[in-house]
PDB file of C-alpha atoms and ligand atoms in Angstrom:
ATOM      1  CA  UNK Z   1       0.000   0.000   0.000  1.00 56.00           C
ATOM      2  CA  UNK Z   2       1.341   3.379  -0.917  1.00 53.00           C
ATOM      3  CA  UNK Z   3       3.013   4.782   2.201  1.00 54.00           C
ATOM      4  CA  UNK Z   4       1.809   7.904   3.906  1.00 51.00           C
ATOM      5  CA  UNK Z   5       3.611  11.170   3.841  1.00 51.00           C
ATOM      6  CA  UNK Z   6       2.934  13.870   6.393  1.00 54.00           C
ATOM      7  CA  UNK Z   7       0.915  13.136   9.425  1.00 66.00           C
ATOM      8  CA  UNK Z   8      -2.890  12.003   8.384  1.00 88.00           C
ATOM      9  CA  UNK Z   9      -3.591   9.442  10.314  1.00 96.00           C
ATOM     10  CA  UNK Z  10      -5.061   6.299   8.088  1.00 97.00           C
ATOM     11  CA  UNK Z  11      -8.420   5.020   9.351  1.00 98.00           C
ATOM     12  CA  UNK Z  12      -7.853   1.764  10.945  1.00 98.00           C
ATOM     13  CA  UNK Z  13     -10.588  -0.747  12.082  1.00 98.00           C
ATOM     14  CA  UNK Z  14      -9.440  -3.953  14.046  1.00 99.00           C
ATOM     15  CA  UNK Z  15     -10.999  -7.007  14.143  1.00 98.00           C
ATOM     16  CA  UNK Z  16     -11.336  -8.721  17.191  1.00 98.00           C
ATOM     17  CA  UNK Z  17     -12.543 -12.414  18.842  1.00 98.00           C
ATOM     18  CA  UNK Z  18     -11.755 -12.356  22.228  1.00 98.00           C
ATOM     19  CA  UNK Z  19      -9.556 -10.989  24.947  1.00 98.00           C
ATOM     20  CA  UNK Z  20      -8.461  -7.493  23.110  1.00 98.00           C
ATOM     21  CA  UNK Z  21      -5.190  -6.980  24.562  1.00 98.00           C
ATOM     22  CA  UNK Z  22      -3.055  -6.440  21.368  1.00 98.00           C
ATOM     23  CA  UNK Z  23      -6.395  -4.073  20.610  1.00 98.00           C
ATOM     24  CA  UNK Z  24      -5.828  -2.256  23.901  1.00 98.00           C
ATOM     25  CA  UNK Z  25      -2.020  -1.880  22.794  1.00 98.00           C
ATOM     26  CA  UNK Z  26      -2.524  -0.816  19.170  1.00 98.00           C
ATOM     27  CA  UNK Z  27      -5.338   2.264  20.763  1.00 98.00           C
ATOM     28  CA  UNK Z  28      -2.302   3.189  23.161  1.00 98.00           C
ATOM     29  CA  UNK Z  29      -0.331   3.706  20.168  1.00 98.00           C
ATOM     30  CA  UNK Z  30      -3.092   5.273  17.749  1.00 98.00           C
ATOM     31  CA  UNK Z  31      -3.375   7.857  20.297  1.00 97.00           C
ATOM     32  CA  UNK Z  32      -0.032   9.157  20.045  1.00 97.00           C
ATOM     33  CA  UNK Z  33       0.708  12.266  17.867  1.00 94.00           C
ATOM     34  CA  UNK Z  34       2.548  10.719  15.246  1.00 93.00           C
ATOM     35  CA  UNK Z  35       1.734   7.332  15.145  1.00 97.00           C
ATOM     36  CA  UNK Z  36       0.172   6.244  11.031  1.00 97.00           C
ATOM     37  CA  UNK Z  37      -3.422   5.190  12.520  1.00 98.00           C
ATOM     38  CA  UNK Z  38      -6.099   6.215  14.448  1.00 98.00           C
ATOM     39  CA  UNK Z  39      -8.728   2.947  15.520  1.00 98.00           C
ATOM     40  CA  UNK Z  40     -11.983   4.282  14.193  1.00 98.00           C
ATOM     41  CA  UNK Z  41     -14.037   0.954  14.263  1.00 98.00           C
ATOM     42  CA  UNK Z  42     -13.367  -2.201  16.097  1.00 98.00           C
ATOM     43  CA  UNK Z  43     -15.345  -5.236  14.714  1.00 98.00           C
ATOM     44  CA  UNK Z  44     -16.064  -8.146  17.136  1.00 98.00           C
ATOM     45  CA  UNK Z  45     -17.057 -11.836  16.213  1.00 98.00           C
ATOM     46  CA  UNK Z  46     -18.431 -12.204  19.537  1.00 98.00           C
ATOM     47  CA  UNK Z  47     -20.547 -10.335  21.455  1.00 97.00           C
ATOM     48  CA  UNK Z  48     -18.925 -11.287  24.983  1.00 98.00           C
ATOM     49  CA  UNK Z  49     -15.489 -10.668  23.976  1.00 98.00           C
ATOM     50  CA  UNK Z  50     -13.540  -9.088  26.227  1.00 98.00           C
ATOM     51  CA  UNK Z  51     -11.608  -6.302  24.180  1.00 98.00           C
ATOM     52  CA  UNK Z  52     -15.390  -4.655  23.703  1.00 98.00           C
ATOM     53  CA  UNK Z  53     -14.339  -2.795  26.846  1.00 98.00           C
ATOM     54  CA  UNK Z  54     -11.387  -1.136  25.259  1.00 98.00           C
ATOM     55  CA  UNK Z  55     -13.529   0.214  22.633  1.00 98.00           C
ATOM     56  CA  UNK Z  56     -15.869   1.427  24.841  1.00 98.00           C
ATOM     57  CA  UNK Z  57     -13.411   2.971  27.698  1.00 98.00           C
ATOM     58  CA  UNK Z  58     -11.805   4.882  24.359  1.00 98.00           C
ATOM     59  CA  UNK Z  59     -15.131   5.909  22.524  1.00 98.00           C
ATOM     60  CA  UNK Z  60     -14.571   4.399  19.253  1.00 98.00           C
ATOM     61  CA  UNK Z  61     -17.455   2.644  17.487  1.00 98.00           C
ATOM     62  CA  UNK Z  62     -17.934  -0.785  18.365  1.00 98.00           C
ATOM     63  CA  UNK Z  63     -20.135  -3.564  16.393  1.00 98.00           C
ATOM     64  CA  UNK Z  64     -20.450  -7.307  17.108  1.00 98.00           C
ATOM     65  CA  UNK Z  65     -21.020  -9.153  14.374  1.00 98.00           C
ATOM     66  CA  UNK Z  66     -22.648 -12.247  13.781  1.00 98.00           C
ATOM     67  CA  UNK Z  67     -20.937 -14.905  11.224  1.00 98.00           C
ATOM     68  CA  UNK Z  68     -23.383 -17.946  10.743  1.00 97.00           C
ATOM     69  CA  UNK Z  69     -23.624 -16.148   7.446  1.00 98.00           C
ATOM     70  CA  UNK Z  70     -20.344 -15.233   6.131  1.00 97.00           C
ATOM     71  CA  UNK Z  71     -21.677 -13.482   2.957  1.00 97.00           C
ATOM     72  CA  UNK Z  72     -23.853 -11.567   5.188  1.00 98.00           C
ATOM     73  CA  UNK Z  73     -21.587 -10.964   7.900  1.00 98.00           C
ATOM     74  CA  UNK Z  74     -18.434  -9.565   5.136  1.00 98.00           C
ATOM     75  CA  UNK Z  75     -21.384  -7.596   3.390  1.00 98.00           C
ATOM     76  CA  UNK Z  76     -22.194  -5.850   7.146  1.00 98.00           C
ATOM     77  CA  UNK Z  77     -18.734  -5.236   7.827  1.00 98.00           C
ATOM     78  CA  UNK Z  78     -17.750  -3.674   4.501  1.00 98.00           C
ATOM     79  CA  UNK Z  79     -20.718  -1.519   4.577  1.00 98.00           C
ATOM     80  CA  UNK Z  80     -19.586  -0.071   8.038  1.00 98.00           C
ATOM     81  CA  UNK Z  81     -16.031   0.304   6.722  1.00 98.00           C
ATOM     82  CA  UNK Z  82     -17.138   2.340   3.731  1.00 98.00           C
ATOM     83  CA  UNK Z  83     -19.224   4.392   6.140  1.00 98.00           C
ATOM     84  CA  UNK Z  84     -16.839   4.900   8.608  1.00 98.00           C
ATOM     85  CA  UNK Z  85     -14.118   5.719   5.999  1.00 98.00           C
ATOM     86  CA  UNK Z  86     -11.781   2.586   6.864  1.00 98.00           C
ATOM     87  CA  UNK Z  87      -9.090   2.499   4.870  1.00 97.00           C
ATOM     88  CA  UNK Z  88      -6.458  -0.187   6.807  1.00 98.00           C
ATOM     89  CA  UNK Z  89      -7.743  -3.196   8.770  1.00 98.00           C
ATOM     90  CA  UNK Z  90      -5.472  -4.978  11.323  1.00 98.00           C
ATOM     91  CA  UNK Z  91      -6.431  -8.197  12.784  1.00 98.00           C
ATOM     92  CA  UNK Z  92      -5.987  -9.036  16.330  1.00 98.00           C
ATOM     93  CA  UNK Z  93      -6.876 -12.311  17.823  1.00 98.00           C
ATOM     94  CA  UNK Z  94      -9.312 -12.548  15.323  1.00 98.00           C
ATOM     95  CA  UNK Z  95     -10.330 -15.882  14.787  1.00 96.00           C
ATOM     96  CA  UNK Z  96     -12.861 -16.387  11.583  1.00 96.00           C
ATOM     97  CA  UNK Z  97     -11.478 -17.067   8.221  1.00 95.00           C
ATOM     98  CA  UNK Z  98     -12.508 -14.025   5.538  1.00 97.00           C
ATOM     99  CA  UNK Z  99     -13.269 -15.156   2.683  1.00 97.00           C
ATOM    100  CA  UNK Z 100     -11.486 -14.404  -0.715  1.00 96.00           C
ATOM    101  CA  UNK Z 101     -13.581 -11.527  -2.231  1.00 96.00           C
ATOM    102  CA  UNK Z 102     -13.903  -9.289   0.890  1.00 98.00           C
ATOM    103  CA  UNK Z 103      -9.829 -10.123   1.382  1.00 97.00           C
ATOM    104  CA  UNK Z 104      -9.317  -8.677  -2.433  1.00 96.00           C
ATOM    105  CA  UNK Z 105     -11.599  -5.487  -1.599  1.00 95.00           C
ATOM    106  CA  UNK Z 106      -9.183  -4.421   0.860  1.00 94.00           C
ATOM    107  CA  UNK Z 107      -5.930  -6.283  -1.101  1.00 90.00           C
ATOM    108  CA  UNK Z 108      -2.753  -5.333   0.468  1.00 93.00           C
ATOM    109  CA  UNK Z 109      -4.353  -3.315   3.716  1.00 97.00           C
ATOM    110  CA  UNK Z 110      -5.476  -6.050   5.620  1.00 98.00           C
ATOM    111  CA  UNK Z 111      -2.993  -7.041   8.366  1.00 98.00           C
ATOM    112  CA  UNK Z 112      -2.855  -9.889  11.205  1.00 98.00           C
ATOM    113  CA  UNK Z 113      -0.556 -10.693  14.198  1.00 98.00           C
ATOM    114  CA  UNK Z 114      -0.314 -14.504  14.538  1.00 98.00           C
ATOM    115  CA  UNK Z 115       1.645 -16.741  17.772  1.00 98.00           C
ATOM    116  CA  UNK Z 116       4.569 -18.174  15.716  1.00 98.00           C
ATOM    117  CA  UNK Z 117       7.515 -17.883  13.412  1.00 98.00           C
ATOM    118  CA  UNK Z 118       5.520 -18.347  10.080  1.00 98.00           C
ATOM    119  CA  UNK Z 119       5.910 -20.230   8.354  1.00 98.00           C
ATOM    120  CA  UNK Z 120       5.727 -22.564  10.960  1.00 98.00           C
ATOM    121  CA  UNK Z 121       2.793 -23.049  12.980  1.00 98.00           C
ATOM    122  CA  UNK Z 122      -0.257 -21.687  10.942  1.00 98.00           C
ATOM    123  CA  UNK Z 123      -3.675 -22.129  12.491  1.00 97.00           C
ATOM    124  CA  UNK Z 124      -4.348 -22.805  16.346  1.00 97.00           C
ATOM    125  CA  UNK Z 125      -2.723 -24.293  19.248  1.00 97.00           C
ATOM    126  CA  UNK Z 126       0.748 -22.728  18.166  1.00 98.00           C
ATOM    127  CA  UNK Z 127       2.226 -22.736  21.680  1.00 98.00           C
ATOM    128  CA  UNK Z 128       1.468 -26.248  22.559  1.00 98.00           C
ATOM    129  CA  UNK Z 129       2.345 -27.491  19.026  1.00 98.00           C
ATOM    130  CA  UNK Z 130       5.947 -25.593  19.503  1.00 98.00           C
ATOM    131  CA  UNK Z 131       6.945 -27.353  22.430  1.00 97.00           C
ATOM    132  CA  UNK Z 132       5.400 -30.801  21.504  1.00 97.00           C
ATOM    133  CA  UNK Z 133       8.097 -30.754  18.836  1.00 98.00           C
ATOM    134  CA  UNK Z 134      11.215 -29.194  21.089  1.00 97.00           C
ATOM    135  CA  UNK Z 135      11.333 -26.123  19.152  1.00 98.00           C
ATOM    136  CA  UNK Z 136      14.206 -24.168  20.356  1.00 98.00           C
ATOM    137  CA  UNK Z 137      12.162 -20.575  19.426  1.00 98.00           C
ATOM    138  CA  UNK Z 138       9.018 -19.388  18.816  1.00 98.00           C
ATOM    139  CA  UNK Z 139       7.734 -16.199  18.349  1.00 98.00           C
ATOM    140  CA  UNK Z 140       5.152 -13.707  16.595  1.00 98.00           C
ATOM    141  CA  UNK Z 141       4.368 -12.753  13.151  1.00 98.00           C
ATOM    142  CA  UNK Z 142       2.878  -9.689  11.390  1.00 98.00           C
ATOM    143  CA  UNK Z 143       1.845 -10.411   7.734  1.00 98.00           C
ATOM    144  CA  UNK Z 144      -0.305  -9.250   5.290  1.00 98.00           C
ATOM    145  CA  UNK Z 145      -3.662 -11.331   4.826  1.00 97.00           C
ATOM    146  CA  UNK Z 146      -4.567 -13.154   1.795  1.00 95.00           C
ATOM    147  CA  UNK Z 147      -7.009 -15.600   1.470  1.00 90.00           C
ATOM    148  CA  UNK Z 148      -4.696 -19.102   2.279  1.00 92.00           C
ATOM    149  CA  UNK Z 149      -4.611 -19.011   6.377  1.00 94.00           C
ATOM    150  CA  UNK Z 150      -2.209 -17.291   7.793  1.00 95.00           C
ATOM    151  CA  UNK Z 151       0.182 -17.335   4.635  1.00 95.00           C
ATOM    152  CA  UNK Z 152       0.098 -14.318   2.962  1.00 97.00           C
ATOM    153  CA  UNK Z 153       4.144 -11.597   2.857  1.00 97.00           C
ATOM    154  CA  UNK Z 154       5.842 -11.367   6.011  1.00 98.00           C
ATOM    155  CA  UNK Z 155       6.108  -7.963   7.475  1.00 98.00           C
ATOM    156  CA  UNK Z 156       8.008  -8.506  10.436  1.00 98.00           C
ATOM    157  CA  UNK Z 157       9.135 -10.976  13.396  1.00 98.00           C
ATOM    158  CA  UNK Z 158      10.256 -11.539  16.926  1.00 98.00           C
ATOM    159  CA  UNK Z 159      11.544 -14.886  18.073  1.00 98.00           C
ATOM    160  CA  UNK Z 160      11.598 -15.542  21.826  1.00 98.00           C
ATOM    161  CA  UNK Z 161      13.177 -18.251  23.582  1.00 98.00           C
ATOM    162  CA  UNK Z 162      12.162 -21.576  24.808  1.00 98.00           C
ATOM    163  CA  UNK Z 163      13.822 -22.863  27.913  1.00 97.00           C
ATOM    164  CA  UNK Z 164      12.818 -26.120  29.689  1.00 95.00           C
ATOM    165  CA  UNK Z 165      10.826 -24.391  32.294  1.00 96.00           C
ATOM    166  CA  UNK Z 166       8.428 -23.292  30.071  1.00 98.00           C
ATOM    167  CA  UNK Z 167       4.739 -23.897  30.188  1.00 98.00           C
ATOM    168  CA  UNK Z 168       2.374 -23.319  27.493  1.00 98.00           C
ATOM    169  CA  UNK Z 169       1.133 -20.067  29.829  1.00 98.00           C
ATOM    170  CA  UNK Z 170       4.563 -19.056  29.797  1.00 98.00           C
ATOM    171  CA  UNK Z 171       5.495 -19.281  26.241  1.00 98.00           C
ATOM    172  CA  UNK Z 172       2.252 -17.455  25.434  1.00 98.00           C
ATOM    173  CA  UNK Z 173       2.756 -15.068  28.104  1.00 98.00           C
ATOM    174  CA  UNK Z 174       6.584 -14.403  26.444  1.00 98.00           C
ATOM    175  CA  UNK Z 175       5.370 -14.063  23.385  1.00 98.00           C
ATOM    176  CA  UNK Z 176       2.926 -11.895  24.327  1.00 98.00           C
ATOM    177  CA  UNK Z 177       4.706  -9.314  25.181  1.00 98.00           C
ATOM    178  CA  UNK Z 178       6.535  -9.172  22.133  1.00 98.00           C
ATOM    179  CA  UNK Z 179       3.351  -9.398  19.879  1.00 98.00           C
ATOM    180  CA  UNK Z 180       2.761  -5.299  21.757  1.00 98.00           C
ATOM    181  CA  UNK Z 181       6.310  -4.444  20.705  1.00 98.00           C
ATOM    182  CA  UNK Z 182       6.006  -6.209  17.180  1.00 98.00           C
ATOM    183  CA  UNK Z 183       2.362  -4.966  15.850  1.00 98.00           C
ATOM    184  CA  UNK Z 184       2.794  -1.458  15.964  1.00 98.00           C
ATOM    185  CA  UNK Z 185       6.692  -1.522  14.984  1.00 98.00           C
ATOM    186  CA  UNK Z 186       5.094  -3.817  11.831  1.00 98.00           C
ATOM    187  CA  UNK Z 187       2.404  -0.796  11.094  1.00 98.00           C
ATOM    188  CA  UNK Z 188       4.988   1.873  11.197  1.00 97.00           C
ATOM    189  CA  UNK Z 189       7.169  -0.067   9.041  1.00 97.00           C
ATOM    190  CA  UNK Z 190       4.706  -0.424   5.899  1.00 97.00           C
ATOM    191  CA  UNK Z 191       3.092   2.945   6.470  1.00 96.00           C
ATOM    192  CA  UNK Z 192       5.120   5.822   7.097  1.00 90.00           C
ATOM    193  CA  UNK Z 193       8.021   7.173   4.849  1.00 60.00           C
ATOM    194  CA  UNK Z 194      11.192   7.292   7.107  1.00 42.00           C
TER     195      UNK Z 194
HETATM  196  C1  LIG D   1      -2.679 -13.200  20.252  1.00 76.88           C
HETATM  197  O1  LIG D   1      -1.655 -14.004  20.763  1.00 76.88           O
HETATM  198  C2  LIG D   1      -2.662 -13.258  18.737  1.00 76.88           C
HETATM  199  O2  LIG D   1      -1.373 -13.351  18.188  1.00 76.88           O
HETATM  200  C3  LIG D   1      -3.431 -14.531  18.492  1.00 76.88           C
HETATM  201  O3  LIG D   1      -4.470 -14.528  19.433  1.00 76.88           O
HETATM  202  C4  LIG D   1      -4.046 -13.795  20.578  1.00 76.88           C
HETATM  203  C5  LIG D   1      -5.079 -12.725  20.831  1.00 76.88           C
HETATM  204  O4  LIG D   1      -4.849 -12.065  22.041  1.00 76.88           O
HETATM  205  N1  LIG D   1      -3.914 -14.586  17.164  1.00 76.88           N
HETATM  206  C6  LIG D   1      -4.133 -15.716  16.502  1.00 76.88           C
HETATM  207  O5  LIG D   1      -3.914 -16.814  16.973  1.00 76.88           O
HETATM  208  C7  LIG D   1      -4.658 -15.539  15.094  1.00 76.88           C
HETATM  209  N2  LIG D   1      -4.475 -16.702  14.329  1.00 76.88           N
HETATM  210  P1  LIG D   1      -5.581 -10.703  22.350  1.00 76.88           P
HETATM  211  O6  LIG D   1      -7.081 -10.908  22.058  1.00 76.88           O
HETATM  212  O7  LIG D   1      -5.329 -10.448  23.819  1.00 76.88           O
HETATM  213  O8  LIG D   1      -4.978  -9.652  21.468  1.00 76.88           O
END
């Protein structure tokens, strides 16, 4: 995506599922002066996740949205992105699948963070699948979304390491904190001009 010049913030929705903690990390962020986003919409899958609260405390538009119907459920969301003016879409802890033709209406501004060192570990259960196979590292990934899971250009990564004391918690814990240093490092990197 063409990279921005000056200091106009791009419209940003994020997609959430659940807890909302990389959400609650990327609004710390938009809110500083010269960060490339500001969070204008946050999308939920499910109406009792967590990270609602973050859109709330912060006063940006929030909408749950239901995806029995995924035709239905893309159509809603890009009809509040056109409203709303979104122009960038990060996903965080967002765990449906879109499908092919809403990815291609937003090709090359949809972003996700995932648990792992793609290409290793796509899909769920990355922590416990890491150690299962005495991975020395693990870490977090920010890519670009296409329509193959969790597959599409690498923007950036952190590796962390795994000692024998770790836990699942642990590792995901470790990780974790990396994913709130990675993300917005990730953002600045493919949208601003340095
Ligand atoms: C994060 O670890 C994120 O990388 C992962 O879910 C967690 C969400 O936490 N995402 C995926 O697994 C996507 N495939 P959060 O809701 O507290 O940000």
């Amino acid at each position: 995506m063409k990279k921005l010049i000056g200091l106009k913030k791009i419209k940003t929705a994020v997609f959430i599922s659940g807890r909302g903690s990389n959400l609650k990390n990327l609004i710390k962020f938009a809110n500083k002066k010269k960060f490339p986003i500001s969070i204008n919409l946050v999308i939920s899958s499910n109406k009792n996740a967590k990270g609602l609260k973050f859109a709330k405390k912060n006063k940006i538009e929030k909408k749950t949205i239901n995806f029995a119907n995924l035709r239905k459920a893309e159509n809603k969301i890009l009809y509040l992105l056109s409203k709303k003016k979104i122009n960038f879409i990060c996903l965080a802890g967002f765990m449906k699948v879109l499908s092919a033709n809403f990815i291609q209406k937003f090709n090359g501004k949809i972003v996700n963070i995932h648990p792992s060192l793609l290409p290793k570990y796509k899909g769920l259960n990355t922590h416990k699948r890491a150690m299962e196979n005495n991975e020395k590292f693990s870490g977090c990934t920010v890519h670009y979304v296409t329509s193959k899971l969790d597959s599409g250009k690498i923007i950036m990564q952190k590796v962390v390491k795994i000692t024998k004391n770790d836990t699942i918690k642990s590792l995901e814990k470790k990780i974790l904190k990396k994913e709130y240093i990675l993300y917005p490092l990730a953002i600045k990197k493919i949208l601003i001009n340095l």
